[in-house]
Amino acid sequence: MPQPAELGRNGTFAAWRKPHTRVAAFRRYLHDNSGSPEEESLLAAKIVGRWQSGTPLVLAPEHDDPALGADDQRNNGFRYASDASGTLCPHGAHARRANPRDSEIIGDIRLHHMIRRGGTGAGPGVAAAMTTAGPGTARC
């Protein structure tokens, strides 16, 4: 409880955290654990829960669909009920953990909190071939 106590009465609290993304290390991990660029892309999608275009794995589990990724209505209008086992989009994927949508958590669909990131840009881009950390490491 904040001090003085008046600050806590009828108040709202927000947590502020500025995460740093280690893009080069992520790309190195993908490269080291894949046999081809296609496998790297699939592994990244399984970790994130979406393909690079933004297409959700639940809607396109086999390959990226850039047209779907560009459609804000379709690429955000989905649920996880059809993938209760996590076969299409793993339960540990970032997108699924950050916004569980209709996934059952402790037996109650509404018993979750959506992690929301907003208000800041993703930072400078990182060259696709970059796999070593350095001055170009992106921050968000």
PDB file of C-alpha atoms in Angstrom:
ATOM      1  CA  MET A   1       0.000   0.000   0.000  1.00  0.00           C
ATOM      2  CA  PRO A   2       1.421   3.405  -0.896  1.00  0.00           C
ATOM      3  CA  GLN A   3       2.073   6.009   1.729  1.00  0.00           C
ATOM      4  CA  PRO A   4       0.253   8.161   2.640  1.00  0.00           C
ATOM      5  CA  ALA A   5      -2.749   5.791   2.714  1.00  0.00           C
ATOM      6  CA  GLU A   6      -4.941   8.326   0.869  1.00  0.00           C
ATOM      7  CA  LEU A   7      -3.049   7.465  -2.333  1.00  0.00           C
ATOM      8  CA  GLY A   8      -4.394   3.925  -2.163  1.00  0.00           C
ATOM      9  CA  ARG A   9      -8.060   4.762  -1.662  1.00  0.00           C
ATOM     10  CA  ASN A  10     -10.149   4.373  -4.803  1.00  0.00           C
ATOM     11  CA  GLY A  11      -6.948   4.350  -6.817  1.00  0.00           C
ATOM     12  CA  THR A  12      -5.732   2.443  -9.815  1.00  0.00           C
ATOM     13  CA  PHE A  13      -2.240   1.038 -10.065  1.00  0.00           C
ATOM     14  CA  ALA A  14      -0.260   0.179 -13.147  1.00  0.00           C
ATOM     15  CA  ALA A  15       3.052  -1.578 -13.497  1.00  0.00           C
ATOM     16  CA  TRP A  16       5.634  -0.047 -15.797  1.00  0.00           C
ATOM     17  CA  ARG A  17       8.347  -2.183 -17.252  1.00  0.00           C
ATOM     18  CA  LYS A  18      10.586  -1.557 -20.215  1.00  0.00           C
ATOM     19  CA  PRO A  19      11.637  -4.894 -21.706  1.00  0.00           C
ATOM     20  CA  HIS A  20      14.728  -5.205 -23.870  1.00  0.00           C
ATOM     21  CA  THR A  21      14.595  -7.570 -26.802  1.00  0.00           C
ATOM     22  CA  ARG A  22      17.686  -9.569 -27.703  1.00  0.00           C
ATOM     23  CA  VAL A  23      16.944  -9.994 -31.413  1.00  0.00           C
ATOM     24  CA  ALA A  24      20.403 -11.263 -32.372  1.00  0.00           C
ATOM     25  CA  ALA A  25      20.345 -13.953 -29.668  1.00  0.00           C
ATOM     26  CA  PHE A  26      16.836 -15.013 -30.733  1.00  0.00           C
ATOM     27  CA  ARG A  27      17.923 -15.324 -34.369  1.00  0.00           C
ATOM     28  CA  ARG A  28      21.033 -17.241 -33.343  1.00  0.00           C
ATOM     29  CA  TYR A  29      18.852 -19.668 -31.337  1.00  0.00           C
ATOM     30  CA  LEU A  30      16.572 -20.182 -34.348  1.00  0.00           C
ATOM     31  CA  HIS A  31      19.556 -20.796 -36.622  1.00  0.00           C
ATOM     32  CA  ASP A  32      21.223 -23.215 -34.201  1.00  0.00           C
ATOM     33  CA  ASN A  33      18.036 -25.249 -33.723  1.00  0.00           C
ATOM     34  CA  SER A  34      16.787 -25.444 -37.313  1.00  0.00           C
ATOM     35  CA  GLY A  35      17.945 -27.172 -40.466  1.00  0.00           C
ATOM     36  CA  SER A  36      16.669 -24.667 -43.025  1.00  0.00           C
ATOM     37  CA  PRO A  37      15.245 -21.144 -43.335  1.00  0.00           C
ATOM     38  CA  GLU A  38      11.742 -22.659 -43.498  1.00  0.00           C
ATOM     39  CA  GLU A  39      12.328 -24.507 -40.220  1.00  0.00           C
ATOM     40  CA  GLU A  40      13.654 -21.284 -38.655  1.00  0.00           C
ATOM     41  CA  SER A  41      10.468 -19.497 -39.685  1.00  0.00           C
ATOM     42  CA  LEU A  42       8.256 -22.259 -38.262  1.00  0.00           C
ATOM     43  CA  LEU A  43      10.213 -22.419 -34.982  1.00  0.00           C
ATOM     44  CA  ALA A  44       9.936 -18.631 -34.590  1.00  0.00           C
ATOM     45  CA  ALA A  45       6.188 -18.820 -35.260  1.00  0.00           C
ATOM     46  CA  LYS A  46       5.773 -21.600 -32.655  1.00  0.00           C
ATOM     47  CA  ILE A  47       7.622 -19.508 -30.057  1.00  0.00           C
ATOM     48  CA  VAL A  48       5.773 -16.280 -30.851  1.00  0.00           C
ATOM     49  CA  GLY A  49       2.366 -17.724 -31.794  1.00  0.00           C
ATOM     50  CA  ARG A  50       2.218 -15.768 -35.046  1.00  0.00           C
ATOM     51  CA  TRP A  51       4.094 -15.828 -38.313  1.00  0.00           C
ATOM     52  CA  GLN A  52       6.331 -12.883 -39.205  1.00  0.00           C
ATOM     53  CA  SER A  53       3.465 -11.326 -41.217  1.00  0.00           C
ATOM     54  CA  GLY A  54       1.265 -11.348 -38.098  1.00  0.00           C
ATOM     55  CA  THR A  55      -0.818 -14.341 -39.179  1.00  0.00           C
ATOM     56  CA  PRO A  56      -1.897 -16.388 -36.121  1.00  0.00           C
ATOM     57  CA  LEU A  57      -0.775 -20.018 -36.024  1.00  0.00           C
ATOM     58  CA  VAL A  58      -4.312 -21.089 -35.139  1.00  0.00           C
ATOM     59  CA  LEU A  59      -5.504 -19.847 -38.538  1.00  0.00           C
ATOM     60  CA  ALA A  60      -2.445 -20.890 -40.583  1.00  0.00           C
ATOM     61  CA  PRO A  61      -0.500 -23.641 -38.750  1.00  0.00           C
ATOM     62  CA  GLU A  62       1.513 -24.927 -41.734  1.00  0.00           C
ATOM     63  CA  HIS A  63       2.788 -21.781 -43.472  1.00  0.00           C
ATOM     64  CA  ASP A  64       2.626 -17.991 -43.385  1.00  0.00           C
ATOM     65  CA  ASP A  65      -0.286 -16.243 -45.097  1.00  0.00           C
ATOM     66  CA  PRO A  66       0.711 -12.581 -45.648  1.00  0.00           C
ATOM     67  CA  ALA A  67      -2.761 -11.652 -46.955  1.00  0.00           C
ATOM     68  CA  LEU A  68      -4.295 -12.870 -43.695  1.00  0.00           C
ATOM     69  CA  GLY A  69      -1.576 -11.105 -41.710  1.00  0.00           C
ATOM     70  CA  ALA A  70      -2.447  -7.815 -43.429  1.00  0.00           C
ATOM     71  CA  ASP A  71      -6.162  -8.147 -42.601  1.00  0.00           C
ATOM     72  CA  ASP A  72      -6.663  -6.697 -39.088  1.00  0.00           C
ATOM     73  CA  GLN A  73     -10.184  -8.113 -38.801  1.00  0.00           C
ATOM     74  CA  ARG A  74      -9.264 -11.687 -39.702  1.00  0.00           C
ATOM     75  CA  ASN A  75      -5.896 -11.891 -37.957  1.00  0.00           C
ATOM     76  CA  ASN A  76      -7.350 -10.713 -34.648  1.00  0.00           C
ATOM     77  CA  GLY A  77     -10.786 -12.355 -34.866  1.00  0.00           C
ATOM     78  CA  PHE A  78      -9.912 -15.839 -33.649  1.00  0.00           C
ATOM     79  CA  ARG A  79     -10.150 -17.968 -30.539  1.00  0.00           C
ATOM     80  CA  TYR A  80      -8.146 -20.849 -29.113  1.00  0.00           C
ATOM     81  CA  ALA A  81     -11.125 -23.121 -28.301  1.00  0.00           C
ATOM     82  CA  SER A  82     -10.552 -25.075 -31.523  1.00  0.00           C
ATOM     83  CA  ASP A  83      -6.980 -25.760 -30.347  1.00  0.00           C
ATOM     84  CA  ALA A  84      -7.499 -26.744 -26.722  1.00  0.00           C
ATOM     85  CA  SER A  85      -4.579 -29.205 -26.871  1.00  0.00           C
ATOM     86  CA  GLY A  86      -2.115 -26.585 -28.147  1.00  0.00           C
ATOM     87  CA  THR A  87      -1.329 -28.554 -31.313  1.00  0.00           C
ATOM     88  CA  LEU A  88      -1.676 -25.599 -33.689  1.00  0.00           C
ATOM     89  CA  CYS A  89      -0.392 -22.879 -31.368  1.00  0.00           C
ATOM     90  CA  PRO A  90       1.596 -24.125 -28.351  1.00  0.00           C
ATOM     91  CA  HIS A  91       0.258 -23.172 -24.918  1.00  0.00           C
ATOM     92  CA  GLY A  92       3.637 -21.558 -24.175  1.00  0.00           C
ATOM     93  CA  ALA A  93       3.648 -19.327 -27.286  1.00  0.00           C
ATOM     94  CA  HIS A  94       4.041 -15.648 -26.477  1.00  0.00           C
ATOM     95  CA  ALA A  95       0.818 -14.542 -28.201  1.00  0.00           C
ATOM     96  CA  ARG A  96      -1.232 -17.227 -26.458  1.00  0.00           C
ATOM     97  CA  ARG A  97       0.189 -16.424 -23.026  1.00  0.00           C
ATOM     98  CA  ALA A  98      -0.109 -12.647 -23.488  1.00  0.00           C
ATOM     99  CA  ASN A  99      -3.757 -12.860 -24.601  1.00  0.00           C
ATOM    100  CA  PRO A 100      -5.308 -16.256 -23.800  1.00  0.00           C
ATOM    101  CA  ARG A 101      -8.636 -15.182 -25.380  1.00  0.00           C
ATOM    102  CA  ASP A 102     -11.045 -18.035 -24.657  1.00  0.00           C
ATOM    103  CA  SER A 103      -8.493 -20.529 -23.330  1.00  0.00           C
ATOM    104  CA  GLU A 104      -9.429 -22.172 -20.052  1.00  0.00           C
ATOM    105  CA  ILE A 105      -7.148 -21.094 -17.244  1.00  0.00           C
ATOM    106  CA  ILE A 106      -7.707 -22.801 -13.901  1.00  0.00           C
ATOM    107  CA  GLY A 107     -11.093 -23.909 -15.230  1.00  0.00           C
ATOM    108  CA  ASP A 108     -12.457 -20.384 -15.749  1.00  0.00           C
ATOM    109  CA  ILE A 109     -12.347 -18.744 -19.177  1.00  0.00           C
ATOM    110  CA  ARG A 110     -12.554 -15.223 -17.691  1.00  0.00           C
ATOM    111  CA  LEU A 111      -9.848 -15.776 -15.071  1.00  0.00           C
ATOM    112  CA  HIS A 112      -6.965 -14.241 -16.963  1.00  0.00           C
ATOM    113  CA  HIS A 113      -5.299 -10.933 -17.551  1.00  0.00           C
ATOM    114  CA  MET A 114      -4.198  -9.731 -20.935  1.00  0.00           C
ATOM    115  CA  ILE A 115      -0.654  -8.391 -21.088  1.00  0.00           C
ATOM    116  CA  ARG A 116      -0.796  -5.206 -23.098  1.00  0.00           C
ATOM    117  CA  ARG A 117       2.119  -3.413 -24.669  1.00  0.00           C
ATOM    118  CA  GLY A 118       1.550  -0.008 -26.115  1.00  0.00           C
ATOM    119  CA  GLY A 119       2.736   3.540 -26.383  1.00  0.00           C
ATOM    120  CA  THR A 120       6.245   2.789 -27.598  1.00  0.00           C
ATOM    121  CA  GLY A 121       7.682   1.762 -30.906  1.00  0.00           C
ATOM    122  CA  ALA A 122       9.669  -1.391 -31.454  1.00  0.00           C
ATOM    123  CA  GLY A 123      12.911   0.528 -31.896  1.00  0.00           C
ATOM    124  CA  PRO A 124      15.371   0.368 -34.750  1.00  0.00           C
ATOM    125  CA  GLY A 125      15.193  -2.552 -37.135  1.00  0.00           C
ATOM    126  CA  VAL A 126      17.803  -5.283 -37.141  1.00  0.00           C
ATOM    127  CA  ALA A 127      19.300  -6.728 -40.315  1.00  0.00           C
ATOM    128  CA  ALA A 128      17.839 -10.169 -41.058  1.00  0.00           C
ATOM    129  CA  ALA A 129      21.287 -11.770 -41.172  1.00  0.00           C
ATOM    130  CA  MET A 130      22.367 -10.367 -37.797  1.00  0.00           C
ATOM    131  CA  THR A 131      23.003 -13.158 -35.305  1.00  0.00           C
ATOM    132  CA  THR A 132      25.494 -11.534 -32.965  1.00  0.00           C
ATOM    133  CA  ALA A 133      24.612  -8.982 -30.322  1.00  0.00           C
ATOM    134  CA  GLY A 134      26.022  -5.553 -30.888  1.00  0.00           C
ATOM    135  CA  PRO A 135      25.166  -1.906 -31.405  1.00  0.00           C
ATOM    136  CA  GLY A 136      22.205  -2.807 -33.672  1.00  0.00           C
ATOM    137  CA  THR A 137      20.406  -4.899 -31.062  1.00  0.00           C
ATOM    138  CA  ALA A 138      16.776  -3.768 -31.077  1.00  0.00           C
ATOM    139  CA  ARG A 139      14.996  -2.564 -27.972  1.00  0.00           C
ATOM    140  CA  CYS A 140      11.302  -2.213 -27.377  1.00  0.00           C
TER     141      CYS A 140
END
